[in-house]
CSV table of C-alpha atoms and ligand atoms in Angstrom, one decimal:
chain,number,residue,atom,x,y,z
A,1055,MET,CA,0.0,0.0,0.0
A,1056,LEU,CA,1.2,3.5,-0.8
A,1057,LYS,CA,1.1,5.9,2.1
A,1058,ALA,CA,2.2,9.5,2.4
A,1059,THR,CA,3.8,11.0,5.4
A,1060,LYS,CA,4.3,14.8,5.7
A,1061,VAL,CA,7.3,16.0,7.8
A,1062,ARG,CA,8.5,19.4,8.6
A,1063,LEU,CA,12.1,20.3,7.4
A,1064,TYR,CA,14.5,22.7,9.1
A,1065,PRO,CA,17.1,23.7,6.4
A,1066,THR,CA,20.1,25.8,7.3
A,1067,VAL,CA,20.7,29.1,5.6
A,1068,ASP,CA,22.9,27.5,2.9
A,1069,GLN,CA,20.3,24.7,2.3
A,1070,ARG,CA,17.6,27.3,1.9
A,1071,LYS,CA,19.7,28.9,-0.8
A,1072,ALA,CA,20.1,25.5,-2.4
A,1073,PHE,CA,16.4,24.9,-2.3
A,1074,ALA,CA,15.7,28.3,-3.8
A,1075,PHE,CA,17.9,27.5,-6.7
A,1076,GLN,CA,16.3,24.1,-7.2
A,1077,PHE,CA,12.7,25.5,-7.0
A,1078,GLY,CA,13.7,28.3,-9.4
A,1079,ALA,CA,15.1,25.8,-11.9
A,1080,MET,CA,11.9,23.6,-11.7
A,1081,ARG,CA,9.7,26.6,-12.1
A,1082,TRP,CA,11.8,27.9,-15.0
A,1083,ALA,CA,11.7,24.5,-16.8
A,1084,TYR,CA,7.9,24.2,-16.2
A,1085,ASN,CA,7.2,27.8,-17.4
A,1086,PHE,CA,9.5,27.5,-20.4
A,1087,THR,CA,7.9,24.2,-21.5
A,1088,LEU,CA,4.4,25.6,-21.0
A,1089,GLY,CA,5.2,28.6,-23.2
A,1090,TRP,CA,6.8,26.5,-25.8
A,1091,ARG,CA,3.9,24.0,-25.9
A,1092,SER,CA,1.3,26.7,-25.9
A,1093,SER,CA,2.7,28.6,-28.8
A,1094,ALA,CA,3.3,25.4,-30.8
A,1095,TRP,CA,-0.4,24.7,-30.4
A,1096,LYS,CA,-1.7,28.2,-31.0
A,1097,GLU,CA,0.5,29.1,-33.9
A,1098,ARG,CA,0.8,25.8,-35.7
A,1099,GLY,CA,-1.9,23.6,-34.2
A,1100,GLU,CA,1.0,21.2,-33.2
A,1101,SER,CA,0.7,19.0,-30.2
A,1102,ILE,CA,4.0,18.3,-28.4
A,1103,SER,CA,4.5,14.9,-26.9
A,1104,LYS,CA,6.0,13.8,-23.6
A,1105,ARG,CA,9.0,12.4,-25.4
A,1106,GLN,CA,9.6,15.7,-27.3
A,1107,THR,CA,9.3,17.6,-24.0
A,1108,LEU,CA,12.0,15.4,-22.3
A,1109,ASP,CA,14.2,15.8,-25.4
A,1110,LYS,CA,13.9,19.5,-25.3
A,1111,LEU,CA,15.1,19.4,-21.7
A,1112,VAL,CA,18.3,17.6,-22.8
A,1113,GLU,CA,18.7,20.2,-25.6
A,1114,LEU,CA,18.3,23.1,-23.1
A,1115,LYS,CA,21.0,21.7,-20.8
A,1116,ALA,CA,23.4,21.4,-23.7
A,1117,THR,CA,22.8,25.0,-24.9
A,1118,GLU,CA,25.2,27.6,-23.4
A,1119,GLU,CA,22.5,30.1,-22.4
A,1120,THR,CA,20.5,27.6,-20.5
A,1121,GLY,CA,23.3,25.3,-19.4
A,1122,TRP,CA,22.9,26.4,-15.8
A,1123,LEU,CA,20.0,23.9,-15.7
A,1124,LYS,CA,22.6,21.2,-15.3
A,1125,GLU,CA,23.1,22.4,-11.7
A,1126,ALA,CA,19.5,21.4,-10.9
A,1127,ASP,CA,18.6,17.8,-9.9
A,1128,SER,CA,18.1,16.2,-13.3
A,1129,GLN,CA,15.4,13.7,-12.3
A,1130,ALA,CA,13.4,16.3,-10.4
A,1131,LEU,CA,13.7,18.5,-13.5
A,1132,GLN,CA,12.2,15.7,-15.6
A,1133,GLN,CA,9.5,15.3,-13.0
A,1134,SER,CA,8.6,18.9,-13.2
A,1135,VAL,CA,8.0,18.9,-17.0
A,1136,MET,CA,6.1,15.6,-16.6
A,1137,HIS,CA,3.8,17.2,-14.1
A,1138,LEU,CA,3.1,19.8,-16.9
A,1139,ASP,CA,2.4,16.9,-19.3
A,1140,ASP,CA,-0.1,15.5,-16.8
A,1141,ALA,CA,-1.8,18.9,-16.5
A,1142,PHE,CA,-2.1,19.0,-20.3
A,1143,LYS,CA,-3.6,15.5,-20.3
A,1144,ARG,CA,-6.2,16.5,-17.6
A,1145,PHE,CA,-7.0,19.6,-19.6
A,1146,PHE,CA,-7.6,17.6,-22.8
A,1147,ARG,CA,-9.8,15.1,-20.9
A,1148,LYS,CA,-11.8,18.1,-19.7
A,1149,GLN,CA,-10.8,17.2,-16.1
A,1150,GLY,CA,-8.9,20.4,-15.5
A,1151,ARG,CA,-8.2,24.0,-16.5
A,1152,TYR,CA,-5.5,25.0,-19.0
A,1153,PRO,CA,-2.1,24.9,-17.2
A,1154,ARG,CA,-0.9,28.2,-15.8
A,1155,PHE,CA,2.5,29.7,-15.3
A,1156,LYS,CA,4.0,29.2,-11.8
A,1157,SER,CA,4.8,32.3,-9.9
A,1158,LYS,CA,7.8,32.8,-7.6
A,1159,HIS,CA,5.5,34.3,-5.0
A,1160,GLY,CA,3.3,31.2,-4.6
A,1161,LYS,CA,4.0,27.9,-2.9
A,1162,GLN,CA,7.2,26.3,-4.3
A,1163,ALA,CA,7.5,22.6,-4.8
A,1164,MET,CA,9.7,19.9,-6.4
A,1165,SER,CA,9.6,16.1,-6.5
A,1166,TYR,CA,12.4,13.7,-6.2
A,1167,PRO,CA,11.4,10.5,-7.8
A,1168,GLN,CA,14.2,8.5,-6.1
A,1169,ARG,CA,17.5,8.8,-4.1
A,1170,VAL,CA,16.1,10.4,-1.0
A,1171,LYS,CA,17.3,8.7,2.2
A,1172,ILE,CA,16.3,9.0,5.8
A,1173,VAL,CA,19.5,9.5,7.9
A,1174,ASN,CA,19.4,8.2,11.5
A,1175,GLY,CA,15.7,9.0,11.8
A,1176,VAL,CA,16.4,12.7,12.3
A,1177,SER,CA,17.2,14.0,8.9
A,1178,LEU,CA,16.6,13.6,5.2
A,1179,TYR,CA,19.3,13.3,2.5
A,1180,LEU,CA,18.1,15.2,-0.6
A,1181,PRO,CA,20.3,15.3,-3.7
A,1182,LYS,CA,21.8,18.7,-4.6
A,1183,VAL,CA,20.8,20.1,-1.2
A,1184,GLY,CA,22.3,17.8,1.4
A,1185,THR,CA,21.2,16.3,4.7
A,1186,VAL,CA,18.4,18.4,6.1
A,1187,LYS,CA,17.1,18.3,9.6
A,1188,ALA,CA,13.6,16.9,9.8
A,1189,VAL,CA,11.0,16.2,12.4
A,1190,LEU,CA,9.7,12.6,11.9
A,1191,HIS,CA,6.8,11.9,14.2
A,1192,ARG,CA,6.6,8.3,13.3
A,1193,GLU,CA,8.8,5.7,11.7
A,1194,ILE,CA,8.8,5.8,7.9
A,1195,VAL,CA,8.1,2.2,6.9
A,1196,GLY,CA,8.8,0.6,3.5
A,1197,LYS,CA,10.4,1.7,0.3
A,1198,ILE,CA,10.5,5.4,-0.5
A,1199,LYS,CA,8.9,6.1,-3.9
A,1200,THR,CA,8.8,9.9,-4.3
A,1201,VAL,CA,9.5,12.8,-2.0
A,1202,THR,CA,7.9,16.1,-2.6
A,1203,ILE,CA,9.5,19.1,-1.0
A,1204,SER,CA,7.5,22.3,-0.6
A,1205,ARG,CA,8.0,25.8,0.8
A,1206,THR,CA,4.9,27.6,1.9
A,1207,GLN,CA,4.4,31.3,1.3
A,1208,THR,CA,5.1,31.7,5.0
A,1209,GLY,CA,8.5,30.2,4.6
A,1210,LYS,CA,8.0,26.7,6.1
A,1211,TYR,CA,9.5,23.7,4.5
A,1212,TYR,CA,7.8,20.3,4.3
A,1213,ALA,CA,8.6,16.9,2.7
A,1214,SER,CA,5.8,14.6,1.7
A,1215,ILE,CA,7.3,11.1,1.7
A,1216,LEU,CA,5.4,8.5,-0.4
A,1217,CYS,CA,6.2,5.0,0.7
A,1218,ASP,CA,5.2,1.5,-0.4
A,1219,ASP,CA,4.9,-0.4,2.9
A,1220,GLY,CA,5.0,-3.7,1.1
A,1221,LEU,CA,1.6,-4.7,2.5
A,1222,GLU,CA,-1.3,-5.8,0.3
A,1223,VAL,CA,-4.4,-3.6,0.2
A,1224,PRO,CA,-6.9,-5.5,2.4
A,1225,ALA,CA,-9.6,-7.3,0.3
A,1226,LEU,CA,-12.9,-5.6,0.2
A,1227,LEU,CA,-15.5,-6.9,2.7
A,1228,LYS,CA,-17.9,-9.2,0.9
A,1229,THR,CA,-20.6,-9.3,3.5
A,1230,ILE,CA,-21.8,-6.1,4.9
A,1231,GLU,CA,-24.1,-5.7,7.9
A,1232,ALA,CA,-27.0,-3.3,7.2
A,1233,ASP,CA,-26.4,-1.7,10.6
A,1234,ALA,CA,-22.9,-0.7,9.5
A,1235,VAL,CA,-24.0,1.1,6.3
A,1236,THR,CA,-24.4,4.8,6.6
A,1237,GLY,CA,-25.7,7.4,4.1
A,1238,ILE,CA,-24.1,10.9,4.2
A,1239,ASP,CA,-25.7,14.0,2.8
A,1240,LEU,CA,-23.2,16.8,2.3
A,1241,GLY,CA,-24.5,20.2,3.4
A,1242,ILE,CA,-23.5,23.7,4.0
A,1243,THR,CA,-24.4,24.7,7.5
A,1244,HIS,CA,-23.6,21.1,8.4
A,1245,LEU,CA,-20.7,19.6,6.6
A,1246,ALA,CA,-22.2,16.1,6.8
A,1247,ILE,CA,-25.6,14.7,7.8
A,1248,ALA,CA,-25.7,11.0,8.5
A,1249,SER,CA,-28.7,8.7,7.9
A,1250,THR,CA,-28.6,8.0,11.7
A,1251,GLY,CA,-29.6,11.6,12.2
A,1252,GLU,CA,-26.2,12.8,13.4
A,1253,LYS,CA,-25.4,16.2,12.0
A,1254,GLN,CA,-21.7,17.2,11.8
A,1255,LYS,CA,-21.3,21.0,12.0
A,1256,ASN,CA,-18.5,22.8,10.2
A,1257,PRO,CA,-16.3,24.0,13.0
A,1258,ARG,CA,-17.1,27.7,13.9
A,1259,ILE,CA,-13.4,28.4,13.9
A,1260,LEU,CA,-13.4,28.1,10.1
A,1261,LYS,CA,-16.0,30.8,9.8
A,1262,ARG,CA,-14.0,33.1,12.0
A,1263,ALA,CA,-10.8,32.3,10.1
A,1264,ALA,CA,-12.6,33.2,6.9
A,1265,ALA,CA,-13.6,36.6,8.3
A,1266,ASN,CA,-10.0,37.2,9.3
A,1267,LEU,CA,-8.8,36.2,5.9
A,1268,ARG,CA,-11.2,38.6,4.1
A,1269,ARG,CA,-9.9,41.5,6.3
A,1270,LYS,CA,-6.3,40.7,5.5
A,1271,GLN,CA,-7.0,40.2,1.8
A,1272,LYS,CA,-8.5,43.7,1.8
A,1273,THR,CA,-5.5,45.2,3.4
A,1274,LEU,CA,-3.3,43.5,0.9
A,1275,SER,CA,-5.3,44.9,-2.1
A,1276,ARG,CA,-4.7,48.4,-0.8
A,1277,LYS,CA,-0.9,48.1,-0.7
A,1278,LYS,CA,1.2,49.5,-3.5
A,1279,LYS,CA,2.5,46.8,-5.9
A,1280,GLY,CA,6.1,45.9,-5.4
A,1281,SER,CA,6.3,47.7,-2.0
A,1282,ALA,CA,7.8,46.0,1.1
A,1283,ASN,CA,4.5,46.6,2.9
A,1284,ARG,CA,2.7,44.6,0.2
A,1285,ASN,CA,5.0,41.7,0.7
A,1286,LYS,CA,4.4,41.8,4.5
A,1287,ALA,CA,0.6,41.8,3.8
A,1288,ARG,CA,1.0,38.9,1.4
A,1289,VAL,CA,2.7,36.8,4.1
A,1290,LEU,CA,-0.1,37.6,6.6
A,1291,VAL,CA,-2.7,36.5,4.0
A,1292,ALA,CA,-0.7,33.3,3.5
A,1293,LYS,CA,-0.5,32.7,7.2
A,1294,ALA,CA,-4.3,33.1,7.6
A,1295,HIS,CA,-4.8,30.6,4.7
A,1296,GLU,CA,-2.4,28.2,6.3
A,1297,ARG,CA,-4.3,28.3,9.6
A,1298,THR,CA,-7.7,27.7,7.9
A,1299,ALA,CA,-6.3,24.8,5.9
A,1300,ASN,CA,-4.7,23.2,9.0
A,1301,THR,CA,-7.9,23.5,11.0
A,1302,ARG,CA,-10.0,22.1,8.2
A,1303,ASN,CA,-7.6,19.3,7.7
A,1304,ASP,CA,-7.5,18.2,11.3
A,1305,PHE,CA,-11.3,18.3,11.5
A,1306,GLN,CA,-11.8,16.2,8.4
A,1307,HIS,CA,-9.2,13.7,9.4
A,1308,LYS,CA,-11.0,13.0,12.7
A,1309,LEU,CA,-14.4,13.0,11.0
A,1310,SER,CA,-13.4,10.6,8.2
A,1311,LYS,CA,-11.6,8.3,10.6
A,1312,ARG,CA,-14.6,8.0,12.8
A,1313,LEU,CA,-16.9,7.4,9.9
A,1314,VAL,CA,-14.7,4.6,8.6
A,1315,ASP,CA,-14.1,3.1,12.0
A,1316,GLU,CA,-17.8,3.0,12.8
A,1317,ASN,CA,-19.1,1.7,9.4
A,1318,GLN,CA,-18.5,-1.0,6.8
A,1319,ALA,CA,-19.9,1.0,3.9
A,1320,ILE,CA,-20.3,4.8,3.5
A,1321,CYS,CA,-22.7,6.1,0.8
A,1322,VAL,CA,-22.3,9.6,-0.6
A,1323,GLU,CA,-23.9,11.5,-3.5
A,1324,THR,CA,-21.0,12.6,-5.6
A,1325,LEU,CA,-22.9,14.1,-8.6
A,1326,LYS,CA,-24.2,16.7,-6.2
A,1327,VAL,CA,-20.6,17.8,-5.4
A,1328,LYS,CA,-19.8,18.2,-9.1
A,1329,ASN,CA,-23.0,20.2,-9.8
A,1330,MET,CA,-22.7,22.4,-6.8
A,1331,LEU,CA,-19.2,23.5,-7.7
A,1332,LYS,CA,-20.7,25.0,-10.9
A,1333,ASN,CA,-23.1,27.1,-8.9
A,1334,ARG,CA,-21.1,30.4,-8.4
A,1335,LYS,CA,-23.2,31.7,-5.5
A,1336,LEU,CA,-22.7,28.6,-3.5
A,1337,ALA,CA,-19.1,28.1,-4.5
A,1338,LYS,CA,-17.6,29.9,-1.6
A,1339,HIS,CA,-19.6,28.0,1.0
A,1340,ILE,CA,-18.7,24.8,-0.7
A,1341,ALA,CA,-15.1,25.6,-0.8
A,1342,ASP,CA,-15.3,26.2,2.9
A,1343,ALA,CA,-17.1,22.9,3.5
A,1344,ALA,CA,-14.5,21.3,1.3
A,1345,TRP,CA,-16.6,18.3,0.3
A,1346,GLY,CA,-14.1,17.2,-2.3
A,1347,GLU,CA,-11.3,17.0,0.2
A,1348,LEU,CA,-13.5,15.0,2.6
A,1349,LEU,CA,-14.4,12.6,-0.2
A,1350,ARG,CA,-10.7,12.1,-1.0
A,1351,LYS,CA,-10.0,11.3,2.7
A,1352,LEU,CA,-12.9,8.9,2.8
A,1353,THR,CA,-11.8,7.2,-0.4
A,1354,TYR,CA,-8.3,6.2,0.8
A,1355,LYS,CA,-9.4,5.5,4.4
A,1356,THR,CA,-12.1,3.1,3.3
A,1357,ALA,CA,-9.6,1.5,0.8
A,1358,TRP,CA,-7.0,1.0,3.5
A,1359,SER,CA,-9.4,-0.9,5.7
A,1360,GLY,CA,-11.2,-3.0,3.1
A,1361,LYS,CA,-14.4,-1.0,3.5
A,1362,HIS,CA,-16.7,0.4,0.9
A,1363,LEU,CA,-17.2,4.0,-0.3
A,1364,VAL,CA,-20.4,3.9,-2.4
A,1365,GLN,CA,-20.5,6.9,-4.7
A,1366,ILE,CA,-23.9,7.7,-6.1
A,1367,ASP,CA,-23.1,9.6,-9.2
A,1368,GLN,CA,-26.4,9.3,-11.0
A,1369,TRP,CA,-28.9,11.9,-10.4
A,1370,PHE,CA,-31.7,10.9,-8.1
A,1371,ALA,CA,-34.1,13.0,-6.0
A,1372,SER,CA,-32.6,12.4,-2.6
A,1373,SER,CA,-34.3,15.5,-1.1
A,1374,LYS,CA,-37.6,15.2,-2.9
A,1375,THR,CA,-38.4,11.6,-2.1
A,1376,CYS,CA,-40.1,10.4,1.1
A,1377,SER,CA,-37.7,7.8,2.6
A,1378,ASP,CA,-40.7,6.1,4.3
A,1379,CYS,CA,-43.0,5.5,1.4
A,1380,GLY,CA,-41.1,6.5,-1.7
A,1381,THR,CA,-43.5,9.3,-2.8
A,1382,LYS,CA,-41.8,12.0,-4.8
A,1383,VAL,CA,-42.8,15.6,-4.5
A,1384,ASP,CA,-42.5,18.0,-7.4
A,1385,ALA,CA,-40.5,20.7,-5.8
A,1386,MET,CA,-38.4,21.2,-2.7
A,1387,PRO,CA,-36.9,24.6,-2.5
A,1388,LEU,CA,-33.7,25.0,-0.5
A,1389,SER,CA,-35.5,27.0,2.1
A,1390,VAL,CA,-37.7,24.1,3.2
A,1391,ARG,CA,-36.0,22.4,6.1
A,1392,GLN,CA,-38.9,20.3,7.4
A,1393,TRP,CA,-41.7,18.8,5.5
A,1394,THR,CA,-44.5,16.3,5.9
A,1395,CYS,CA,-45.2,13.6,3.3
A,1396,GLN,CA,-48.7,14.0,1.9
A,1397,THR,CA,-49.0,10.3,1.3
A,1398,CYS,CA,-47.9,8.7,4.6
A,1399,ASP,CA,-48.0,11.7,6.9
A,1400,GLN,CA,-44.3,11.1,8.0
A,1401,GLU,CA,-42.5,14.3,9.1
A,1402,HIS,CA,-39.1,14.7,7.7
A,1403,ASP,CA,-36.0,16.7,8.4
A,1404,ARG,CA,-34.9,17.6,4.9
A,1405,ASP,CA,-31.2,16.6,5.3
A,1406,ILE,CA,-31.7,13.5,7.3
A,1407,ASN,CA,-34.4,12.3,4.9
A,1408,ALA,CA,-31.9,12.8,2.0
A,1409,ALA,CA,-29.2,10.9,3.9
A,1410,ILE,CA,-31.6,8.0,4.5
A,1411,ASN,CA,-32.4,7.9,0.7
A,1412,ILE,CA,-28.7,8.0,-0.1
A,1413,ARG,CA,-28.1,5.0,2.2
A,1414,GLN,CA,-30.9,3.1,0.5
A,1415,GLN,CA,-29.5,3.8,-2.9
A,1416,GLY,CA,-26.1,2.8,-1.7
A,1417,ILE,CA,-27.4,-0.5,-0.4
A,1418,LEU,CA,-29.1,-1.2,-3.8
A,1419,LYS,CA,-25.8,-0.4,-5.5
A,1420,LEU,CA,-23.8,-2.7,-3.2
A,1421,LYS,CA,-26.3,-5.5,-3.9
A,1422,ALA,CA,-26.2,-4.8,-7.7
A,1423,GLU,CA,-22.4,-5.4,-7.4
A,1424,GLY,CA,-23.1,-8.9,-6.0
A,1425,LEU,CA,-22.3,-8.1,-2.4
A,1426,SER,CA,-24.5,-9.4,0.4
A,1427,VAL,CA,-26.0,-6.8,2.7
A,1428,SER,CA,-27.4,-8.6,5.7
A,1429,ALA,CA,-30.6,-7.1,7.0
A,1430,CYS,CA,-30.7,-7.3,10.7
A,1431,GLY,CA,-33.7,-6.8,13.0
A,1432,GLY,CA,-36.6,-4.6,12.2
A,1433,SER,CA,-35.9,-2.1,15.0
A,1434,ARG,CA,-35.9,1.5,14.0
A,1435,ASN,CA,-33.8,3.9,15.9
A,1436,SER,CA,-32.9,7.5,15.3
A,1437,GLY,CA,-34.0,7.6,11.7
A,1438,THR,CA,-32.2,4.4,10.4
A,1439,LEU,CA,-34.6,2.4,8.5
A,1440,PRO,CA,-34.7,-1.4,8.4
A,1441,VAL,CA,-33.5,-2.5,5.0
A,1442,ALA,CA,-36.0,-3.6,2.4
A,1443,ALA,CA,-35.0,-7.0,1.2
B,580,ZN,ZN1,-44.2,9.1,2.6
């Protein structure tokens, strides 16, 4: 299984200079290649291949003017232009936007595909930079595949170490207990609403952090371009971003871990996430709730434990259908939080009802994949329905 561990690095002054040079070379190669490939496409309708891109790199290193690239780590340099190639592929598959130039003001990053070593458990050997002091909270197990070094805008250095621990991914559970299947509705005031009725609020701290961020952003926009004060303001904005991201990350790790620990299958509606992101008005809220990131964490955590993440990516009326009798109502504006089914008189909390429907759809999907979902008992508690056979 591949697992990534992120560790903080504490480079010396000289090592910081070495990093700055490496980052600069990676950025230069990336931006040069982007410009070259873009103009080939725009001017001649010519598409440049990965092979041509790598050949160009060799050519650049042999040219006097750009020979300084030889001082950069050659495999990391190749990795950098390959990342651009991946970005182009995503763009052509309509999975991403057109690649953009990297700025020296943003977060800096480079990837070493090999040759990184852990030295005595307290530092990391990085080619062209040296042995850098690191804080390793746990032992790094297995074979190191790639190591990505990044420098945040606030000047912190990190290494994300991707390792193959040599263990097999556990086989997916074949028999699932209905009690251990949960449906999750992703919301805005609440990040996640479970079919059990549990509502998981977005931490308030994120809201406060967002207000702080807005204020700092405003200050930044008033500073004169290129001034020292503007740079200071930029770092303050970056720090606020960093704090928000860290808070959200911790919260999501705990939530996803608990969901995976407590269940054998988790059902989510993913089409909704894709559609919502297109809605501009809601986009900010959704960015805050960070559904995509939560889904990503759920995906690998379920996979690591042989559990199921059932993604419901077909449109179905999870909010408009009565989870008790299946009656579908014509309209359900977002403002309606509670409603009563006209057919069976059941009162519904909008979000919990949707989560129950998502769970039922998930169970149907699991069964359609040939898995057995054991119905146990007929007892209903806190909104969880007995499973229809
Ligand atoms: Zn009903």
